[in-house]
């Protein structure tokens, strides 16, 4: 197959932990060809198909210079057997525009994974609100008054932006309410921006578990991101320690229930975040954790995912 990865700049990849790289490596091992572009390289002229300036690459197997560039060319998106949308957040206007271009490419015959429409319809923080049975107390608002009420009710809370990633912009406010007003102003930009507030879950000390769901089925191992020192964030980007663990029966049941609904909407790959037994986020743009699970357990999540890509491309 010919695969196109729509992602961040290749030069920024940290191959020792990058999930997109593990996908590329497994695809290459199977004989598939690899090309890549950034969303900014896509373009659409009236009367023509959606195209992109793509880089056809060959993996070297080295860590530093990990690929060589075979050619750079302007290509129709629909000429590829599968297009993997792997752009990291922020989930901003440019991300939305990219999904519109990819949706047009779908109409032209492209197999795009995850579905562009599903990406648009499932912002990663907001998506949890569809599944209240699995979620702890959560508020989405831009109102300072709402936040004060939520804090008075729950005492210990976490506040975070809707478009962040890697733990960026997350705050914890305890029962004393110290700096609650200032933090609210920072996140809502004086009432102009919507953000999320959740009851603090003390189970975070055991880790924020990333459950990888592929075509509705959770992988047999999860990656628990454990906060270090005085940090409350378990995100690896925020210094958390990643420890792979067998999935629990409870987490498997939760993942299957959510995965069944979302895979039917075109979300082939989901990264479910669970603290204790409560889902906190549903990651769909560029879920990670493949490399850590593979390295620590031998569970070949990249192979499971490329299996699913091959099946999806045949169905398209």
Tab-separated table of C-alpha atoms in Angstrom:
chain	number	residue	atom	x	y	z
A	1	UNK	CA	0.000	0.000	0.000
A	2	UNK	CA	0.888	3.649	-0.388
A	3	UNK	CA	0.416	5.461	2.904
A	4	UNK	CA	0.336	9.219	3.462
A	5	UNK	CA	0.899	10.568	6.967
A	6	UNK	CA	-0.465	14.072	7.589
A	7	UNK	CA	1.542	15.101	10.618
A	8	UNK	CA	3.824	17.623	12.243
A	9	UNK	CA	7.263	18.273	10.687
A	10	UNK	CA	9.285	15.066	10.381
A	11	UNK	CA	12.355	16.874	11.687
A	12	UNK	CA	10.595	17.365	15.039
A	13	UNK	CA	9.929	13.650	15.597
A	14	UNK	CA	11.490	12.095	18.709
A	15	UNK	CA	11.752	8.609	17.285
A	16	UNK	CA	12.628	6.959	20.613
A	17	UNK	CA	9.034	7.603	21.746
A	18	UNK	CA	7.023	8.799	18.746
A	19	UNK	CA	3.913	6.759	17.990
A	20	UNK	CA	3.628	7.957	14.381
A	21	UNK	CA	7.190	6.749	13.791
A	22	UNK	CA	6.292	3.286	15.149
A	23	UNK	CA	3.406	3.173	12.662
A	24	UNK	CA	5.746	4.114	9.824
A	25	UNK	CA	8.292	1.524	10.909
A	26	UNK	CA	5.731	-1.295	11.011
A	27	UNK	CA	4.242	-0.240	7.669
A	28	UNK	CA	7.711	-0.216	6.106
A	29	UNK	CA	8.471	-3.653	7.565
A	30	UNK	CA	5.436	-4.944	5.659
A	31	UNK	CA	6.587	-3.424	2.392
A	32	UNK	CA	4.243	-0.432	2.305
A	33	UNK	CA	5.576	2.860	0.947
A	34	UNK	CA	5.553	5.992	3.094
A	35	UNK	CA	4.919	9.633	2.287
A	36	UNK	CA	4.316	12.565	4.606
A	37	UNK	CA	3.049	16.111	4.557
A	38	UNK	CA	1.937	18.785	6.976
A	39	UNK	CA	-1.588	20.225	6.896
A	40	UNK	CA	-0.154	23.471	5.517
A	41	UNK	CA	1.036	21.594	2.441
A	42	UNK	CA	-2.502	20.657	1.353
A	43	UNK	CA	-4.291	22.767	-1.255
A	44	UNK	CA	-7.493	22.678	-3.288
A	45	UNK	CA	-8.117	24.592	-6.482
A	46	UNK	CA	-11.595	24.920	-7.940
A	47	UNK	CA	-12.384	22.190	-10.444
A	48	UNK	CA	-9.505	20.024	-9.246
A	49	UNK	CA	-8.910	17.380	-6.605
A	50	UNK	CA	-7.343	18.088	-3.220
A	51	UNK	CA	-3.583	17.876	-3.509
A	52	UNK	CA	-0.537	18.180	-1.273
A	53	UNK	CA	3.174	18.700	-1.506
A	54	UNK	CA	4.292	15.313	-0.180
A	55	UNK	CA	7.671	13.938	0.841
A	56	UNK	CA	8.224	10.309	-0.095
A	57	UNK	CA	10.589	8.922	2.513
A	58	UNK	CA	12.606	5.815	3.309
A	59	UNK	CA	13.365	4.896	6.923
A	60	UNK	CA	17.030	4.386	7.764
A	61	UNK	CA	16.688	2.528	11.062
A	62	UNK	CA	18.893	5.123	12.737
A	63	UNK	CA	17.762	7.356	15.601
A	64	UNK	CA	19.276	10.677	14.563
A	65	UNK	CA	18.958	10.733	10.776
A	66	UNK	CA	15.931	8.438	10.773
A	67	UNK	CA	14.744	8.950	7.191
A	68	UNK	CA	15.966	9.876	3.762
A	69	UNK	CA	13.875	11.825	1.309
A	70	UNK	CA	13.343	10.001	-1.975
A	71	UNK	CA	11.267	12.653	-3.757
A	72	UNK	CA	9.151	15.724	-3.077
A	73	UNK	CA	6.173	16.067	-5.381
A	74	UNK	CA	2.691	17.504	-5.728
A	75	UNK	CA	0.199	14.634	-5.482
A	76	UNK	CA	-3.515	14.021	-5.262
A	77	UNK	CA	-4.469	12.953	-1.744
A	78	UNK	CA	-6.814	10.321	-3.178
A	79	UNK	CA	-3.980	8.497	-4.947
A	80	UNK	CA	-2.857	7.001	-1.636
A	81	UNK	CA	-4.378	3.787	-0.337
A	82	UNK	CA	-4.734	5.233	3.163
A	83	UNK	CA	-4.219	8.692	4.625
A	84	UNK	CA	-3.382	8.804	8.330
A	85	UNK	CA	-4.281	12.112	9.974
A	86	UNK	CA	-1.751	12.432	12.805
A	87	UNK	CA	-1.538	16.187	13.421
A	88	UNK	CA	-1.043	17.035	17.086
A	89	UNK	CA	-3.336	19.558	18.777
A	90	UNK	CA	-4.145	22.414	19.167
A	91	UNK	CA	-7.631	21.752	17.877
A	92	UNK	CA	-7.828	25.178	16.271
A	93	UNK	CA	-9.299	26.741	13.129
A	94	UNK	CA	-6.424	25.465	10.967
A	95	UNK	CA	-7.042	21.923	12.211
A	96	UNK	CA	-10.717	22.290	11.279
A	97	UNK	CA	-9.814	23.572	7.806
A	98	UNK	CA	-7.490	20.578	7.328
A	99	UNK	CA	-10.352	18.199	8.132
A	100	UNK	CA	-12.517	19.932	5.507
A	101	UNK	CA	-9.834	19.395	2.864
A	102	UNK	CA	-9.433	15.768	3.901
A	103	UNK	CA	-13.186	15.252	3.834
A	104	UNK	CA	-13.227	16.459	0.245
A	105	UNK	CA	-10.383	14.025	-0.479
A	106	UNK	CA	-12.633	11.301	0.975
A	107	UNK	CA	-15.347	12.246	-1.521
A	108	UNK	CA	-12.704	11.849	-4.213
A	109	UNK	CA	-11.975	8.300	-3.039
A	110	UNK	CA	-9.398	8.678	-0.276
A	111	UNK	CA	-9.480	6.447	2.806
A	112	UNK	CA	-8.735	8.906	5.630
A	113	UNK	CA	-8.088	7.654	9.172
A	114	UNK	CA	-9.373	8.903	11.551
A	115	UNK	CA	-12.447	10.157	9.686
A	116	UNK	CA	-12.157	13.935	9.169
A	117	UNK	CA	-15.795	14.468	10.071
A	118	UNK	CA	-15.400	12.400	13.227
A	119	UNK	CA	-12.297	14.385	14.198
A	120	UNK	CA	-14.276	17.602	13.880
A	121	UNK	CA	-17.207	16.226	15.831
A	122	UNK	CA	-15.182	14.874	18.766
A	123	UNK	CA	-12.974	17.557	20.327
A	124	UNK	CA	-10.836	15.607	22.753
A	125	UNK	CA	-11.890	17.257	25.997
A	126	UNK	CA	-15.559	17.738	25.089
A	127	UNK	CA	-16.044	14.207	23.726
A	128	UNK	CA	-16.198	12.750	27.240
A	129	UNK	CA	-19.444	14.607	27.952
A	130	UNK	CA	-21.368	12.154	25.739
A	131	UNK	CA	-20.574	9.363	28.217
A	132	UNK	CA	-21.579	10.685	31.671
A	133	UNK	CA	-21.818	7.165	33.075
A	134	UNK	CA	-18.022	6.865	32.805
A	135	UNK	CA	-17.033	10.435	33.740
A	136	UNK	CA	-16.496	12.151	37.094
A	137	UNK	CA	-18.106	15.530	37.861
A	138	UNK	CA	-17.215	17.788	34.938
A	139	UNK	CA	-18.178	21.313	33.893
A	140	UNK	CA	-17.652	23.050	30.544
A	141	UNK	CA	-18.136	26.799	30.804
A	142	UNK	CA	-16.690	30.254	30.348
A	143	UNK	CA	-18.493	31.641	33.418
A	144	UNK	CA	-16.513	32.515	36.546
A	145	UNK	CA	-19.707	32.165	38.555
A	146	UNK	CA	-20.172	28.591	37.312
A	147	UNK	CA	-16.626	27.779	38.338
A	148	UNK	CA	-17.071	29.203	41.837
A	149	UNK	CA	-20.248	27.153	42.278
A	150	UNK	CA	-18.537	23.962	41.015
A	151	UNK	CA	-15.595	24.555	43.363
A	152	UNK	CA	-17.904	25.150	46.330
A	153	UNK	CA	-19.603	21.838	45.602
A	154	UNK	CA	-16.528	19.680	44.968
A	155	UNK	CA	-13.774	21.435	46.917
A	156	UNK	CA	-10.748	20.112	45.022
A	157	UNK	CA	-10.846	20.746	41.267
A	158	UNK	CA	-8.763	20.718	38.086
A	159	UNK	CA	-9.143	23.402	35.410
A	160	UNK	CA	-7.839	23.041	31.847
A	161	UNK	CA	-8.157	24.553	28.369
A	162	UNK	CA	-10.150	22.674	25.750
A	163	UNK	CA	-7.444	22.867	23.096
A	164	UNK	CA	-4.348	21.897	25.072
A	165	UNK	CA	-2.197	18.768	24.965
A	166	UNK	CA	0.534	17.179	27.038
A	167	UNK	CA	-0.797	18.667	30.271
A	168	UNK	CA	-0.379	22.234	29.047
A	169	UNK	CA	-2.342	24.854	30.976
A	170	UNK	CA	-3.734	22.496	33.646
A	171	UNK	CA	-4.296	23.909	37.136
A	172	UNK	CA	-5.387	22.354	40.424
A	173	UNK	CA	-7.262	24.411	43.031
A	174	UNK	CA	-7.776	22.915	46.469
A	175	UNK	CA	-10.447	23.535	49.093
A	176	UNK	CA	-8.919	26.884	50.084
A	177	UNK	CA	-9.758	28.263	46.619
A	178	UNK	CA	-6.368	29.970	46.402
A	179	UNK	CA	-5.962	31.802	43.052
A	180	UNK	CA	-9.246	30.413	41.689
A	181	UNK	CA	-10.263	33.810	40.306
A	182	UNK	CA	-6.899	34.444	38.682
A	183	UNK	CA	-6.751	30.977	37.128
A	184	UNK	CA	-10.288	31.342	35.811
A	185	UNK	CA	-9.379	34.671	34.192
A	186	UNK	CA	-6.293	33.075	32.642
A	187	UNK	CA	-8.296	30.228	31.098
A	188	UNK	CA	-11.465	32.077	30.098
A	189	UNK	CA	-9.717	35.272	28.972
A	190	UNK	CA	-12.181	37.358	30.961
A	191	UNK	CA	-15.196	35.434	29.732
A	192	UNK	CA	-14.210	35.068	26.078
A	193	UNK	CA	-13.043	31.431	26.070
A	194	UNK	CA	-14.714	28.176	27.115
A	195	UNK	CA	-12.730	25.738	29.254
A	196	UNK	CA	-13.206	22.610	31.373
A	197	UNK	CA	-13.372	22.031	35.132
A	198	UNK	CA	-13.298	18.568	36.688
A	199	UNK	CA	-13.374	17.240	40.224
A	200	UNK	CA	-9.845	16.276	41.266
A	201	UNK	CA	-9.390	12.506	41.286
A	202	UNK	CA	-6.872	11.418	43.968
A	203	UNK	CA	-6.363	8.146	42.090
A	204	UNK	CA	-4.018	10.123	39.829
A	205	UNK	CA	-1.210	9.045	42.175
A	206	UNK	CA	-1.525	5.564	40.631
A	207	UNK	CA	-1.373	7.050	37.137
A	208	UNK	CA	-3.422	8.556	34.336
A	209	UNK	CA	-3.992	5.432	32.237
A	210	UNK	CA	-3.863	5.659	28.452
A	211	UNK	CA	-6.015	2.911	26.943
A	212	UNK	CA	-5.381	2.405	23.231
A	213	UNK	CA	-8.543	1.403	21.340
A	214	UNK	CA	-8.139	0.095	17.779
A	215	UNK	CA	-11.311	-0.412	15.735
A	216	UNK	CA	-13.375	-0.606	18.913
A	217	UNK	CA	-11.134	-3.095	20.730
A	218	UNK	CA	-8.770	-2.036	23.569
A	219	UNK	CA	-5.154	-3.187	23.502
A	220	UNK	CA	-4.266	-5.711	26.230
A	221	UNK	CA	-1.896	-3.256	27.959
A	222	UNK	CA	-2.346	0.364	29.055
A	223	UNK	CA	0.240	3.045	29.751
A	224	UNK	CA	-0.108	4.524	33.238
A	225	UNK	CA	1.384	8.038	33.262
A	226	UNK	CA	2.391	8.572	36.913
A	227	UNK	CA	3.023	12.099	38.278
A	228	UNK	CA	6.449	12.682	39.770
A	229	UNK	CA	7.375	14.731	42.837
A	230	UNK	CA	4.883	17.499	43.626
A	231	UNK	CA	3.431	17.490	40.106
A	232	UNK	CA	-0.295	16.651	39.726
A	233	UNK	CA	-0.053	15.998	35.989
A	234	UNK	CA	0.800	12.527	34.791
A	235	UNK	CA	1.414	13.556	31.162
A	236	UNK	CA	4.762	12.326	29.856
A	237	UNK	CA	5.369	15.789	28.381
A	238	UNK	CA	4.961	17.191	31.911
A	239	UNK	CA	7.515	14.790	33.400
A	240	UNK	CA	5.231	11.867	34.221
A	241	UNK	CA	6.660	8.337	34.314
A	242	UNK	CA	5.117	5.921	31.819
A	243	UNK	CA	4.538	2.405	33.166
A	244	UNK	CA	2.838	-0.212	30.973
A	245	UNK	CA	0.323	-2.409	32.795
A	246	UNK	CA	-2.176	-5.127	31.849
A	247	UNK	CA	-5.600	-3.626	31.267
A	248	UNK	CA	-8.110	-4.218	34.068
A	249	UNK	CA	-11.497	-5.803	33.465
A	250	UNK	CA	-13.170	-2.518	34.428
A	251	UNK	CA	-11.113	-0.445	31.998
A	252	UNK	CA	-11.619	-3.019	29.231
A	253	UNK	CA	-15.390	-2.852	29.681
A	254	UNK	CA	-15.357	0.957	29.628
A	255	UNK	CA	-13.114	1.031	26.557
A	256	UNK	CA	-15.270	-1.454	24.658
A	257	UNK	CA	-18.456	0.451	25.449
A	258	UNK	CA	-17.017	3.764	24.233
A	259	UNK	CA	-15.033	2.179	21.410
A	260	UNK	CA	-18.091	0.460	19.984
A	261	UNK	CA	-19.885	3.796	19.654
A	262	UNK	CA	-16.974	5.817	18.312
A	263	UNK	CA	-15.459	3.259	15.938
A	264	UNK	CA	-18.809	3.144	14.127
A	265	UNK	CA	-18.383	6.879	13.511
A	266	UNK	CA	-15.014	6.476	11.820
A	267	UNK	CA	-12.649	6.732	14.786
A	268	UNK	CA	-10.385	3.754	14.111
A	269	UNK	CA	-7.835	4.839	16.734
A	270	UNK	CA	-8.728	6.276	20.141
A	271	UNK	CA	-6.604	7.056	23.182
A	272	UNK	CA	-8.869	6.837	26.233
A	273	UNK	CA	-7.555	8.480	29.419
A	274	UNK	CA	-8.772	6.959	32.678
A	275	UNK	CA	-7.958	7.989	36.252
A	276	UNK	CA	-9.161	5.382	38.716
A	277	UNK	CA	-12.342	4.284	36.943
A	278	UNK	CA	-13.259	7.688	35.480
A	279	UNK	CA	-12.666	8.721	31.866
A	280	UNK	CA	-11.096	12.176	31.671
A	281	UNK	CA	-10.343	12.572	27.942
A	282	UNK	CA	-10.985	10.843	24.626
A	283	UNK	CA	-7.978	11.482	22.384
A	284	UNK	CA	-8.646	11.114	18.665
A	285	UNK	CA	-6.284	13.481	16.833
A	286	UNK	CA	-2.949	11.759	17.411
A	287	UNK	CA	-3.165	9.226	20.257
A	288	UNK	CA	0.196	8.090	21.604
A	289	UNK	CA	1.614	5.387	23.870
A	290	UNK	CA	2.453	2.744	21.245
A	291	UNK	CA	6.213	2.873	21.729
A	292	UNK	CA	6.203	2.676	25.521
A	293	UNK	CA	3.787	-0.267	25.585
A	294	UNK	CA	5.779	-2.105	22.911
A	295	UNK	CA	9.149	-1.505	24.568
A	296	UNK	CA	8.005	-2.469	28.070
A	297	UNK	CA	5.742	-5.442	27.335
A	298	UNK	CA	6.438	-6.642	23.810
A	299	UNK	CA	2.763	-6.104	22.960
A	300	UNK	CA	3.004	-4.996	19.323
A	301	UNK	CA	0.424	-2.208	19.258
A	302	UNK	CA	1.855	-0.769	15.986
A	303	UNK	CA	1.230	-4.135	14.302
A	304	UNK	CA	-2.341	-4.235	15.625
A	305	UNK	CA	-2.907	-0.767	14.211
A	306	UNK	CA	-1.428	-1.445	10.769
A	307	UNK	CA	-3.564	-4.605	10.641
A	308	UNK	CA	-6.597	-2.350	11.125
A	309	UNK	CA	-5.343	0.147	8.499
A	310	UNK	CA	-4.954	-2.643	5.934
A	311	UNK	CA	-8.493	-3.874	6.621
A	312	UNK	CA	-9.929	-0.339	6.438
A	313	UNK	CA	-8.177	0.337	3.130
A	314	UNK	CA	-9.611	-2.852	1.649
A	315	UNK	CA	-13.104	-1.877	2.752
A	316	UNK	CA	-12.828	1.648	1.301
